[in-house]
Coordinates of N, CA and C in Angstrom, one line a residue:
M1 N 80.5 17.5 48.1 CA 79.6 16.9 47.1 C 80.4 15.8 46.3
S2 N 79.8 14.7 46.1 CA 80.4 13.6 45.4 C 80.5 13.9 43.9
Q3 N 81.4 13.1 43.3 CA 81.5 13.3 41.8 C 80.2 12.9 41.1
K4 N 79.5 11.9 41.6 CA 78.3 11.5 41.0 C 77.2 12.6 41.1
T5 N 77.1 13.2 42.3 CA 76.2 14.3 42.5 C 76.5 15.5 41.7
E6 N 77.8 15.8 41.6 CA 78.2 16.9 40.7 C 77.8 16.7 39.3
G7 N 78.0 15.4 38.8 CA 77.7 15.1 37.4 C 76.2 15.2 37.2
I8 N 75.4 14.8 38.1 CA 73.9 14.9 38.0 C 73.5 16.4 37.9
A9 N 74.1 17.2 38.8 CA 73.8 18.6 38.8 C 74.2 19.3 37.5
K10 N 75.3 18.9 37.0 CA 75.8 19.5 35.7 C 74.8 19.1 34.6
R11 N 74.4 17.9 34.5 CA 73.5 17.4 33.5 C 72.1 18.1 33.6
Q12 N 71.6 18.3 34.8 CA 70.4 19.0 35.1 C 70.5 20.5 34.6
A13 N 71.6 21.1 34.9 CA 71.8 22.5 34.4 C 71.8 22.6 32.9
I14 N 72.4 21.6 32.2 CA 72.5 21.6 30.8 C 71.1 21.4 30.2
L15 N 70.3 20.5 30.8 CA 68.9 20.3 30.3 C 68.0 21.5 30.6
A16 N 68.2 22.1 31.7 CA 67.4 23.3 32.0 C 67.7 24.5 31.1
R17 N 69.0 24.6 30.7 CA 69.4 25.6 29.8 C 69.0 25.3 28.3
A18 N 68.8 24.1 28.0 CA 68.6 23.7 26.6 C 67.3 24.4 26.0
Q19 N 66.3 24.5 26.8 CA 65.1 25.1 26.2 C 65.2 26.6 25.8
Y20 N 66.3 27.2 26.3 CA 66.6 28.6 26.0 C 67.6 28.8 24.9
E21 N 68.3 27.7 24.4 CA 69.4 27.9 23.5 C 68.9 28.5 22.2
D22 N 67.7 28.2 21.7 CA 67.2 28.8 20.4 C 67.1 30.4 20.6
M23 N 66.6 30.8 21.8 CA 66.5 32.2 22.0 C 67.9 32.9 22.2
L24 N 68.8 32.2 22.9 CA 70.1 32.8 23.1 C 70.9 33.0 21.9
C25 N 70.7 32.2 20.8 CA 71.4 32.4 19.6 C 71.2 33.7 19.0
F26 N 70.0 34.3 19.3 CA 69.7 35.7 18.7 C 70.5 36.8 19.4
F27 N 71.2 36.4 20.5 CA 72.0 37.4 21.2 C 73.5 37.3 20.7
D28 N 73.8 36.4 19.8 CA 75.2 36.3 19.3 C 75.6 37.6 18.6
Y29 N 76.8 38.0 18.7 CA 77.3 39.3 18.3 C 78.6 39.3 17.5
K30 N 79.3 38.2 17.5 CA 80.6 38.2 16.9 C 80.6 38.3 15.4
H31 N 79.5 38.1 14.8 CA 79.4 38.2 13.3 C 79.2 39.6 12.9
L32 N 78.9 40.5 13.9 CA 78.6 41.9 13.6 C 79.9 42.7 13.4
P33 N 79.8 43.9 12.7 CA 80.9 44.8 12.6 C 81.3 45.2 14.1
E34 N 82.6 45.6 14.2 CA 83.1 46.0 15.5 C 82.2 46.9 16.3
G35 N 81.8 48.0 15.7 CA 81.0 49.0 16.4 C 79.7 48.4 16.9
L36 N 79.0 47.6 16.1 CA 77.8 47.0 16.5 C 78.0 45.9 17.6
Q37 N 79.2 45.3 17.6 CA 79.5 44.3 18.6 C 79.5 44.9 20.0
A38 N 80.0 46.1 20.1 CA 80.1 46.8 21.3 C 78.7 47.1 21.9
I39 N 77.7 47.4 21.0 CA 76.3 47.6 21.4 C 75.7 46.3 21.8
S40 N 75.9 45.2 21.1 CA 75.2 44.0 21.3 C 75.7 43.1 22.4
K41 N 77.0 43.2 22.7 CA 77.7 42.3 23.6 C 77.1 42.4 25.0
P42 N 76.8 43.5 25.6 CA 76.2 43.6 26.9 C 74.8 42.8 27.0
F43 N 74.0 42.9 25.9 CA 72.8 42.2 25.9 C 73.0 40.7 25.9
N44 N 74.0 40.2 25.2 CA 74.4 38.8 25.2 C 74.7 38.4 26.6
K45 N 75.6 39.1 27.3 CA 76.0 38.8 28.6 C 74.8 38.7 29.6
L46 N 73.9 39.7 29.5 CA 72.7 39.8 30.3 C 71.8 38.6 30.0
A47 N 71.6 38.3 28.8 CA 70.7 37.1 28.4 C 71.2 35.8 29.0
H48 N 72.5 35.6 28.9 CA 73.1 34.4 29.4 C 73.0 34.4 31.0
S49 N 73.2 35.5 31.6 CA 73.1 35.6 33.0 C 71.6 35.4 33.5
L50 N 70.7 35.9 32.8 CA 69.3 35.6 33.1 C 68.9 34.1 33.1
V51 N 69.4 33.5 32.0 CA 69.1 32.0 31.9 C 69.8 31.2 33.0
E52 N 71.0 31.7 33.4 CA 71.7 31.0 34.5 C 71.1 31.2 35.8
Q53 N 70.7 32.4 36.1 CA 70.3 32.8 37.5 C 68.8 32.7 37.8
L54 N 68.0 32.9 36.8 CA 66.6 32.9 37.1 C 66.0 31.5 37.2
P55 N 65.1 31.2 38.0 CA 64.5 29.8 38.0 C 63.6 29.7 36.8
D56 N 63.3 28.4 36.5 CA 62.4 28.2 35.4 C 61.0 28.7 35.7
H57 N 60.5 29.5 34.7 CA 59.2 30.2 34.9 C 58.8 30.7 33.5
S58 N 57.5 30.7 33.3 CA 57.0 31.2 32.0 C 57.5 32.6 31.7
Q59 N 57.7 33.4 32.7 CA 58.1 34.8 32.5 C 59.6 34.9 32.1
K60 N 60.4 33.9 32.3 CA 61.8 33.9 31.9 C 61.9 34.1 30.4
M61 N 61.1 33.4 29.6 CA 61.2 33.5 28.2 C 60.6 34.9 27.8
V62 N 59.7 35.4 28.5 CA 59.1 36.8 28.2 C 60.3 37.8 28.4
A63 N 61.0 37.6 29.5 CA 62.1 38.5 29.8 C 63.1 38.5 28.7
L64 N 63.4 37.3 28.2 CA 64.4 37.2 27.1 C 63.9 37.8 25.8
Q65 N 62.6 37.6 25.6 CA 62.0 38.2 24.4 C 62.1 39.8 24.4
K66 N 61.8 40.3 25.6 CA 61.8 41.8 25.7 C 63.2 42.3 25.6
L67 N 64.2 41.5 26.2 CA 65.6 41.9 26.1 C 66.0 41.9 24.6
L68 N 65.6 40.9 23.9 CA 65.9 40.8 22.5 C 65.4 42.0 21.7
E69 N 64.1 42.4 22.0 CA 63.6 43.6 21.4 C 64.4 44.8 21.7
A70 N 64.8 45.0 22.9 CA 65.7 46.1 23.3 C 67.0 46.1 22.6
K71 N 67.6 44.9 22.5 CA 68.9 44.8 21.8 C 68.7 45.2 20.3
D72 N 67.7 44.7 19.7 CA 67.4 45.0 18.3 C 67.2 46.5 18.1
A73 N 66.5 47.1 19.0 CA 66.3 48.6 18.9 C 67.6 49.3 19.0
A74 N 68.4 48.9 20.0 CA 69.7 49.6 20.2 C 70.6 49.4 18.9
V75 N 70.6 48.2 18.3 CA 71.5 48.0 17.1 C 70.9 48.9 16.0
R76 N 69.6 48.9 15.8 CA 69.0 49.8 14.8 C 69.4 51.2 14.9
I77 N 69.4 51.7 16.2 CA 69.8 53.1 16.4 C 71.3 53.3 16.0
A78 N 72.1 52.4 16.3 CA 73.6 52.5 15.9 C 73.7 52.4 14.4
V79 N 72.9 51.6 13.7 CA 73.0 51.5 12.3 C 72.5 52.8 11.7
A80 N 71.4 53.4 12.2 CA 70.8 54.6 11.7 C 71.8 55.8 11.8
K81 N 72.5 55.8 12.9 CA 73.5 56.8 13.2 C 74.6 56.9 12.2
T82 N 74.9 55.8 11.6 CA 76.0 55.7 10.6 C 75.5 55.9 9.2
K83 N 74.2 56.0 9.0 CA 73.7 56.1 7.6 C 74.2 57.3 6.8
P84 N 74.3 58.5 7.4 CA 74.8 59.7 6.6 C 76.3 59.4 6.1
Q85 N 77.1 58.9 7.0 CA 78.5 58.6 6.5 C 78.5 57.5 5.5
R86 N 77.7 56.5 5.6 CA 77.7 55.4 4.6 C 77.2 56.0 3.3
E87 N 76.3 56.9 3.3 CA 75.8 57.5 2.1 C 76.9 58.4 1.4
R88 N 77.7 59.1 2.2 CA 78.8 59.9 1.7 C 79.8 59.0 1.1
I89 N 80.1 57.9 1.7 CA 81.1 57.0 1.2 C 80.6 56.4 -0.1
Q90 N 79.3 56.0 -0.1 CA 78.7 55.4 -1.3 C 78.8 56.4 -2.5
N91 N 78.5 57.7 -2.2 CA 78.5 58.7 -3.3 C 80.0 58.9 -3.8
L92 N 80.9 58.9 -2.9 CA 82.3 59.0 -3.3 C 82.7 57.9 -4.2
I93 N 82.3 56.7 -3.9 CA 82.6 55.5 -4.7 C 82.0 55.6 -6.1
I94 N 80.7 56.0 -6.1 CA 80.0 56.2 -7.4 C 80.7 57.2 -8.2
E95 N 81.0 58.3 -7.7 CA 81.6 59.4 -8.4 C 83.0 59.0 -9.0
N96 N 83.8 58.3 -8.2 CA 85.1 57.9 -8.6 C 85.1 56.8 -9.6
H97 N 84.1 55.9 -9.4 CA 83.9 54.8 -10.4 C 83.5 55.4 -11.8
R98 N 82.6 56.4 -11.8 CA 82.2 57.0 -13.0 C 83.4 57.7 -13.7
N99 N 84.4 58.2 -12.9 CA 85.6 58.8 -13.4 C 86.6 57.8 -13.9
G100 N 86.3 56.5 -13.8 CA 87.2 55.5 -14.3 C 88.3 55.0 -13.4
L101 N 88.2 55.4 -12.1 CA 89.2 54.9 -11.1 C 89.0 53.4 -10.8
S102 N 90.1 52.8 -10.5 CA 90.1 51.4 -10.1 C 89.6 51.2 -8.7
A103 N 89.3 50.0 -8.3 CA 88.8 49.8 -6.9 C 89.9 50.2 -5.9
S104 N 91.2 49.9 -6.2 CA 92.2 50.2 -5.3 C 92.4 51.8 -5.2
E105 N 92.3 52.5 -6.3 CA 92.4 53.9 -6.2 C 91.2 54.5 -5.5
I106 N 90.0 54.0 -5.7 CA 88.8 54.4 -4.9 C 89.0 54.2 -3.5
H107 N 89.5 53.0 -3.1 CA 89.7 52.6 -1.7 C 90.7 53.6 -1.1
A108 N 91.7 54.0 -1.8 CA 92.7 55.0 -1.2 C 92.0 56.3 -1.0
K109 N 91.1 56.7 -1.9 CA 90.4 58.0 -1.7 C 89.4 57.9 -0.5
V110 N 88.7 56.8 -0.4 CA 87.8 56.6 0.7 C 88.6 56.7 2.0
Q111 N 89.7 56.0 2.1 CA 90.5 56.0 3.3 C 91.0 57.4 3.7
E112 N 91.3 58.2 2.6 CA 91.8 59.5 2.8 C 90.7 60.4 3.4
A113 N 89.5 60.3 2.8 CA 88.4 61.1 3.2 C 87.7 60.6 4.5
F114 N 87.8 59.3 4.8 CA 87.1 58.7 5.9 C 88.1 57.7 6.6
P115 N 89.1 58.2 7.3 CA 90.2 57.4 7.9 C 89.7 56.3 8.8
N116 N 88.6 56.4 9.4 CA 88.0 55.4 10.3 C 87.2 54.3 9.6
S117 N 87.0 54.5 8.3 CA 86.2 53.6 7.6 C 86.8 52.2 7.5
K118 N 86.0 51.2 7.7 CA 86.5 49.8 7.6 C 86.2 49.1 6.3
I119 N 85.7 49.9 5.3 CA 85.4 49.4 4.0 C 86.6 48.8 3.4
T120 N 86.5 47.7 2.7 CA 87.6 47.0 2.1 C 87.6 47.2 0.6
E121 N 88.7 47.0 0.0 CA 88.8 47.1 -1.5 C 87.8 46.1 -2.2
E122 N 87.7 44.9 -1.5 CA 86.8 43.9 -2.1 C 85.4 44.3 -2.1
V123 N 84.9 45.0 -1.1 CA 83.5 45.6 -1.0 C 83.4 46.6 -2.1
I124 N 84.4 47.4 -2.3 CA 84.3 48.4 -3.4 C 84.2 47.8 -4.7
K125 N 85.0 46.7 -5.0 CA 84.9 46.0 -6.2 C 83.5 45.4 -6.4
E126 N 82.9 44.8 -5.4 CA 81.5 44.3 -5.5 C 80.5 45.4 -5.8
F127 N 80.7 46.5 -5.1 CA 79.8 47.6 -5.4 C 79.9 48.1 -6.8
A128 N 81.1 48.2 -7.3 CA 81.3 48.6 -8.7 C 80.7 47.7 -9.6
L129 N 80.7 46.4 -9.4 CA 80.0 45.4 -10.2 C 78.5 45.7 -10.2
T130 N 77.9 46.0 -9.1 CA 76.5 46.3 -9.1 C 76.2 47.6 -9.9
L131 N 77.1 48.5 -9.8 CA 76.9 49.8 -10.6 C 76.9 49.5 -12.1
E132 N 77.9 48.6 -12.5 CA 78.0 48.3 -13.9 C 76.8 47.5 -14.4
A133 N 76.2 46.7 -13.5 CA 75.0 45.8 -13.9 C 73.8 46.7 -14.1
E134 N 73.7 47.8 -13.4 CA 72.6 48.7 -13.5 C 72.6 49.5 -14.8
V135 N 73.7 49.6 -15.4 CA 73.8 50.4 -16.7 C 73.2 49.7 -17.8

């Protein structure tokens, strides 16, 4: 294949893909916490694969929409699964904040009680500020 023909084929592929770019952005996952990335990443790969492999057809967008619904449901399940632990961490922060502990002291207690927690001292500080604003 000549370079000119290859160039034309690449431009056509880019143009064909362009109509799906808005939909594909909903499959991004790198902004999510690590655990949710693992849930979302396979959907991202499948969405991109469908756009690349399937011919243009009205059902192609339908397939992407249904895949997006499935991805959203899977992420919601993963978020719901962590709710009890998030509530226990929240209660621990509230209790220790009421006892006058600093954010760094509270962070140490959270890490001790929940070693796998990814919560940062900065998040605890922000949460403490919301608690103080409620008073």
